[in-house]
XYZ file of C-alpha atoms in Angstrom:
425
model
C 45.931 122.117 100.172
C 44.655 125.719 100.210
C 47.795 126.979 101.892
C 50.006 125.796 99.075
C 47.606 126.173 96.175
C 45.474 129.316 96.618
C 44.262 128.905 93.073
C 41.462 126.278 93.125
C 42.493 125.287 89.639
C 45.828 124.050 90.957
C 44.291 121.638 93.438
C 43.481 118.819 90.988
C 46.967 119.010 89.521
C 48.644 118.860 92.942
C 46.424 116.000 94.035
C 47.317 114.122 90.865
C 51.018 114.710 91.591
C 50.642 113.327 95.115
C 48.773 110.315 93.752
C 51.589 109.647 91.292
C 54.092 110.074 94.119
C 52.213 107.595 96.338
C 52.181 105.016 93.565
C 55.898 105.519 92.954
C 56.990 104.921 96.554
C 54.659 101.989 97.180
C 51.662 101.469 99.482
C 53.558 100.998 102.758
C 55.706 104.126 102.334
C 52.666 106.089 101.124
C 50.751 105.099 104.248
C 53.527 106.453 106.467
C 53.793 109.556 104.280
C 50.174 110.558 104.724
C 50.367 109.541 108.371
C 53.298 111.951 108.742
C 51.264 114.778 107.181
C 48.350 114.072 109.513
C 50.492 113.814 112.671
C 52.767 116.805 112.023
C 50.387 119.063 110.077
C 53.491 120.088 108.119
C 51.790 120.126 104.750
C 54.081 122.706 103.208
C 57.294 120.950 104.217
C 56.161 117.446 103.335
C 54.802 118.386 99.927
C 57.966 120.257 99.050
C 59.274 118.960 95.682
C 62.683 118.344 97.284
C 61.166 115.939 99.830
C 59.175 114.149 97.156
C 62.241 113.808 94.944
C 64.272 112.414 97.882
C 61.628 109.786 98.609
C 61.572 108.773 94.950
C 65.375 108.576 94.797
C 65.743 106.124 97.669
C 64.167 102.677 97.669
C 60.585 102.272 98.987
C 61.816 100.582 102.155
C 64.007 103.566 103.051
C 61.188 105.984 102.209
C 58.840 104.056 104.486
C 61.200 104.278 107.465
C 61.978 107.920 106.686
C 58.337 109.015 106.921
C 57.848 106.678 109.895
C 60.593 108.552 111.731
C 59.059 111.908 110.796
C 55.615 111.189 112.197
C 57.118 109.403 115.214
C 59.373 112.309 116.194
C 57.632 115.286 114.565
C 61.158 116.584 113.895
C 60.136 117.896 110.485
C 62.695 120.681 110.285
C 65.719 118.441 110.891
C 64.501 115.503 108.813
C 63.662 117.652 105.803
C 66.884 119.661 106.006
C 68.995 119.781 102.897
C 71.763 117.710 104.517
C 69.306 114.792 104.773
C 67.811 115.252 101.338
C 71.317 115.198 99.863
C 72.166 111.888 101.596
C 70.679 109.571 98.978
C 74.034 107.914 98.344
C 74.482 107.394 102.093
C 71.303 105.324 102.385
C 72.183 103.338 99.302
C 75.646 102.582 100.702
C 74.723 101.421 104.197
C 71.974 99.020 103.130
C 68.547 98.169 104.515
C 69.486 96.813 107.986
C 71.546 99.887 108.863
C 68.832 102.186 107.465
C 66.261 100.590 109.750
C 68.538 100.997 112.779
C 69.270 104.592 111.767
C 65.666 105.746 111.642
C 64.849 103.652 114.689
C 67.623 105.484 116.564
C 66.200 108.845 115.473
C 62.693 107.910 116.556
C 63.717 106.368 119.879
C 66.145 109.099 120.953
C 64.476 112.131 119.299
C 68.038 113.252 118.519
C 67.378 114.015 114.865
C 69.686 117.022 114.760
C 72.744 115.110 115.959
C 72.053 111.946 114.002
C 71.606 113.860 110.762
C 74.910 115.670 111.217
C 77.024 115.128 108.059
C 79.943 113.983 110.226
C 77.832 111.185 111.702
C 76.644 110.115 108.258
C 80.199 110.128 106.913
C 81.388 108.080 109.897
C 78.660 105.451 109.489
C 79.362 105.129 105.788
C 83.112 104.772 106.281
C 82.932 101.949 108.832
C 80.808 99.729 106.595
C 77.222 98.537 106.668
C 77.644 95.780 109.279
C 79.366 98.088 111.739
C 76.824 100.838 110.997
C 74.004 98.495 112.025
C 75.609 98.049 115.442
C 76.516 101.737 115.693
C 72.971 102.997 115.261
C 71.705 100.090 117.350
C 74.018 101.194 120.161
C 72.697 104.747 119.797
C 69.077 103.842 120.441
C 69.687 101.029 122.931
C 71.985 103.080 125.171
C 70.531 106.520 124.456
C 74.075 107.899 124.787
C 73.878 110.095 121.692
C 76.269 112.741 123.012
C 79.007 110.179 123.642
C 78.515 108.141 120.487
C 78.468 111.196 118.220
C 81.368 112.896 119.958
C 84.519 113.777 117.983
C 86.445 111.211 120.052
C 84.347 108.335 118.665
C 83.938 109.733 115.159
C 87.702 110.193 114.830
C 88.159 106.425 115.253
C 86.660 105.715 111.828
C 89.980 104.529 110.276
C 90.412 101.981 113.098
C 86.799 100.762 113.316
C 86.212 99.443 109.847
C 84.512 96.118 109.206
C 84.474 93.482 111.920
C 86.416 95.611 114.400
C 83.768 98.337 114.321
C 81.032 95.747 114.471
C 82.522 94.169 117.613
C 83.121 97.569 119.179
C 79.569 98.807 118.850
C 78.176 95.388 119.707
C 80.100 95.564 122.966
C 78.704 99.050 123.634
C 75.227 97.899 122.711
C 75.231 94.785 124.876
C 77.202 95.945 127.913
C 75.795 99.522 128.019
C 79.255 100.521 129.294
C 79.313 103.696 127.230
C 81.457 105.709 129.614
C 84.229 103.103 129.750
C 84.227 102.183 126.064
C 84.200 105.751 124.770
C 86.893 106.906 127.167
C 89.994 108.495 125.682
C 92.138 105.677 127.103
C 90.263 103.114 125.024
C 90.405 105.333 121.958
C 94.171 105.626 122.338
C 94.512 101.877 122.847
C 92.572 101.183 119.639
C 94.826 103.514 117.674
C 97.999 101.828 118.948
C 97.141 98.148 118.501
C 96.647 95.920 115.492
C 93.174 95.843 113.975
C 92.852 92.102 114.621
C 93.760 92.548 118.285
C 91.126 95.269 118.613
C 88.492 92.924 117.187
C 89.368 90.184 119.690
C 89.541 92.765 122.482
C 86.033 94.098 121.966
C 84.693 90.578 121.540
C 86.184 89.735 124.944
C 84.536 92.808 126.452
C 81.210 91.798 124.958
C 81.414 88.166 125.991
C 82.590 88.824 129.564
C 80.530 91.976 130.211
C 83.598 93.161 132.156
C 84.171 96.509 130.480
C 85.492 98.181 133.629
C 88.150 95.504 134.183
C 89.206 95.146 130.558
C 89.493 98.872 129.926
C 91.764 99.398 132.908
C 95.319 100.571 132.270
C 97.042 97.402 133.590
C 95.138 95.195 131.108
C 95.599 97.409 128.047
C 99.286 97.994 128.809
C 99.781 94.233 129.244
C 98.154 93.585 125.862
C 100.412 96.124 124.160
C 103.584 94.789 125.762
C 103.095 91.094 124.959
C 102.727 91.720 121.228
C 100.053 91.144 118.623
C 99.934 87.335 118.466
C 100.023 86.808 122.228
C 97.460 89.571 122.801
C 95.044 87.878 120.415
C 95.400 84.611 122.331
C 94.886 86.467 125.612
C 91.624 88.078 124.563
C 90.389 84.877 122.914
C 90.878 82.938 126.132
C 89.095 85.717 128.024
C 86.157 85.582 125.630
C 85.898 81.791 125.707
C 86.454 81.149 129.420
C 85.064 84.416 130.861
C 87.520 83.994 133.746
C 88.105 87.721 134.142
C 89.363 87.660 137.710
C 91.979 84.983 137.047
C 93.176 86.523 133.790
C 93.403 90.114 135.002
C 95.013 89.490 138.367
C 98.234 91.312 139.165
C 100.286 88.099 139.240
C 99.421 87.272 135.632
C 99.778 90.813 134.350
C 103.327 90.934 135.731
C 104.426 88.067 133.455
C 104.422 90.107 130.252
C 108.141 89.554 129.598
C 107.765 85.798 129.952
C 104.672 85.712 127.737
C 106.460 87.601 125.017
C 109.461 85.262 125.273
C 107.566 81.960 125.025
C 105.503 82.881 121.966
C 101.818 82.776 121.130
C 101.199 79.013 121.219
C 102.781 78.514 124.605
C 101.104 81.703 125.808
C 97.742 80.194 124.866
C 98.473 77.228 127.115
C 99.564 79.530 129.917
C 96.367 81.573 129.732
C 94.246 78.418 129.608
C 96.058 77.081 132.651
C 95.524 80.347 134.504
C 91.844 80.411 133.543
C 91.160 76.839 134.642
C 93.399 77.113 137.716
C 94.515 73.548 137.210
C 98.205 73.951 136.595
C 99.073 71.291 139.188
C 95.987 69.095 139.475
C 95.989 66.022 141.724
C 96.782 62.838 139.807
C 93.667 60.759 139.157
C 93.450 57.239 140.639
C 95.183 54.604 138.544
C 92.787 52.288 136.720
C 92.664 48.689 137.763
C 94.588 46.117 135.780
C 93.089 45.514 132.378
C 90.827 48.553 132.673
C 91.389 51.294 130.154
C 91.521 54.853 131.384
C 88.370 56.731 130.426
C 89.212 60.091 131.973
C 88.891 62.920 129.488
C 89.176 65.927 131.761
C 92.419 67.192 130.264
C 91.770 69.247 127.128
C 93.784 68.917 123.965
C 96.150 71.888 123.774
C 98.124 73.201 120.860
C 101.671 72.096 120.199
C 104.770 74.186 120.639
C 105.647 76.506 117.823
C 109.182 75.222 117.261
C 111.267 77.100 114.685
C 112.243 75.030 111.666
C 115.951 75.702 111.448
C 116.287 73.193 108.589
C 114.811 75.769 106.268
C 118.200 77.524 106.243
C 119.917 74.434 104.807
C 119.166 75.194 101.105
C 120.500 78.696 101.573
C 123.722 77.307 103.064
C 124.151 74.810 100.235
C 123.574 77.509 97.644
C 126.055 79.834 99.314
C 128.754 77.162 99.570
C 128.242 76.212 95.909
C 128.549 79.800 94.786
C 131.756 80.325 96.772
C 133.257 77.037 95.590
C 132.707 77.636 91.889
C 133.709 81.266 92.147
C 137.023 80.105 93.615
C 137.481 77.426 90.962
C 136.715 79.873 88.168
C 139.145 82.382 89.574
C 141.917 79.808 89.685
C 141.797 79.449 85.890
C 142.048 75.654 85.883
C 138.688 75.107 84.183
C 139.185 74.194 80.550
C 137.981 71.457 78.238
C 140.718 72.028 75.664
C 143.282 69.769 77.342
C 143.215 66.426 79.099
C 144.590 68.037 82.259
C 141.769 70.574 82.179
C 139.124 67.906 81.841
C 140.649 65.919 84.709
C 140.698 69.101 86.813
C 137.017 69.648 86.060
C 136.146 66.106 87.174
C 138.183 66.602 90.344
C 136.392 69.869 90.934
C 132.995 68.183 90.591
C 134.035 65.542 93.114
C 135.282 68.181 95.523
C 132.029 70.125 95.099
C 129.919 67.052 95.921
C 132.058 66.350 98.988
C 131.740 69.982 100.042
C 127.954 69.862 99.668
C 127.742 66.632 101.673
C 129.854 68.078 104.460
C 127.761 71.265 104.507
C 124.574 69.185 104.605
C 125.800 67.243 107.644
C 127.109 70.336 109.401
C 123.916 72.363 108.918
C 121.872 69.379 110.102
C 123.840 69.193 113.340
C 123.567 72.962 113.830
C 119.792 72.907 113.226
C 119.306 70.011 115.643
C 121.403 71.717 118.313
C 119.539 75.000 117.860
C 116.140 73.241 118.095
C 117.184 71.398 121.255
C 118.377 74.607 122.882
C 115.161 76.381 121.915
C 112.993 73.577 123.307
C 115.021 73.392 126.514
C 114.758 77.131 127.074
C 111.024 77.195 126.389
C 110.340 74.164 128.564
C 112.285 75.783 131.410
C 110.335 79.039 131.069
C 107.019 77.212 131.004
C 107.828 75.043 133.989
C 108.993 78.082 135.939
C 105.656 79.752 135.338
C 103.251 76.980 136.098
C 102.953 74.812 132.997
C 104.315 71.309 133.527
C 105.969 70.088 130.381
C 108.274 67.112 129.931
C 109.650 64.627 127.443
C 107.380 61.620 127.899
C 109.412 59.488 125.500
C 112.369 59.565 127.851
C 110.349 58.102 130.737
C 109.292 54.573 131.607
C 106.205 54.749 129.359
C 103.969 53.217 131.998
C 101.601 56.131 132.705
C 98.069 54.778 132.072
C 96.716 58.221 131.207
C 99.017 59.104 128.332
C 100.120 55.650 127.145
C 97.697 53.121 125.692
C 97.927 49.402 126.564
C 99.744 48.932 123.245
C 102.371 51.477 124.400
C 101.271 54.136 121.921
C 101.302 57.698 123.184
C 97.906 59.405 123.288
C 98.929 62.357 121.143
C 95.337 63.471 120.638
C 94.944 64.262 124.339
C 98.291 65.422 125.679
C 100.339 66.524 122.649
C 102.924 64.271 121.130
C 105.324 62.394 123.380
C 108.260 64.758 123.345
C 106.058 67.534 124.718
C 103.621 65.777 127.031
C 101.440 67.672 129.509
C 99.767 64.741 131.207
C 98.949 65.799 134.807
C 99.630 62.301 136.121
C 103.238 62.085 134.925
């Protein structure tokens, strides 16, 4: 204390101030504070009023980890720099878990200068507390401070908010594939795709541990071409099945036009079929007479996403009504003043009802025809690309796998009868 208080009369006052400070920050933080003074011998810096005010301004838990990082790294100059002492709002915003990971990253990597850079603090705050936890966790677990604090990564802040950022840094943290996941190609891919696709993409990378394969140009280009909904299904199947080889082979990646044409639900079935490699499985042996089939190897798959053309019917009826009454009004026959006018009005009402009925029937036939053509086209595309799909209701209804003994179709296993995918049929 002599170096800061040459006047012996000042020593009791300074000691009293430090005692008040220790009580204010709590026993655990005070223990690390005095430990930091003992380990670093930086009495002047650590008794600076600015440092004491910073420790009082943050919560005791943050103060504890702050002094723990100081005595663990001995990076007194960087950790007592004004840019850190001004970051009170930063620590309040990111929360306790991210604060722990932050100071742990500083202590483990000894990269205090880079991790206290205002740009890094602004990035961590902008992506949210959950993503910040994984970001600082990735920093200390990979040790790749240069890559993770590079302008290329920090510039992705608008695209890495919330769950997307959390999945991204979790994938870096768990796969250790820093070079692949911080490459400019991946950064460009993230900027071009939907935020939800990016979240599913990084989850697939994390679950499969196949960063090199999933960051390759053929895979990212395929995901962009097939569209948002189909890309989400693609990465979800990758994450759930982990069949990277089957789902990134050249044959599958060349079907992007077909995938986009059949839609997301059918695409899900296609990817599942490719992952399980059971598009044309051998039919199971038929059960003996009176014995119910107990095979449950065929998973329940989602139904076709068939457009509901009937939803246009109200619009057609409204349009016909508007045209009809506009024509009647323009003819000038509407009047209640004369008997002839009233009779004309009744005739008009009858004609309007007949017109509505005819429109209702016509739009129904058009909707049915359009649905049939859509189903036929989709079934043809699916069958051409390895997904067997047929109308089970038009068959003999004797298949023991998809028809129960009471001749009820097993919709819960193979989709409803019109779109059956039973491998034995």
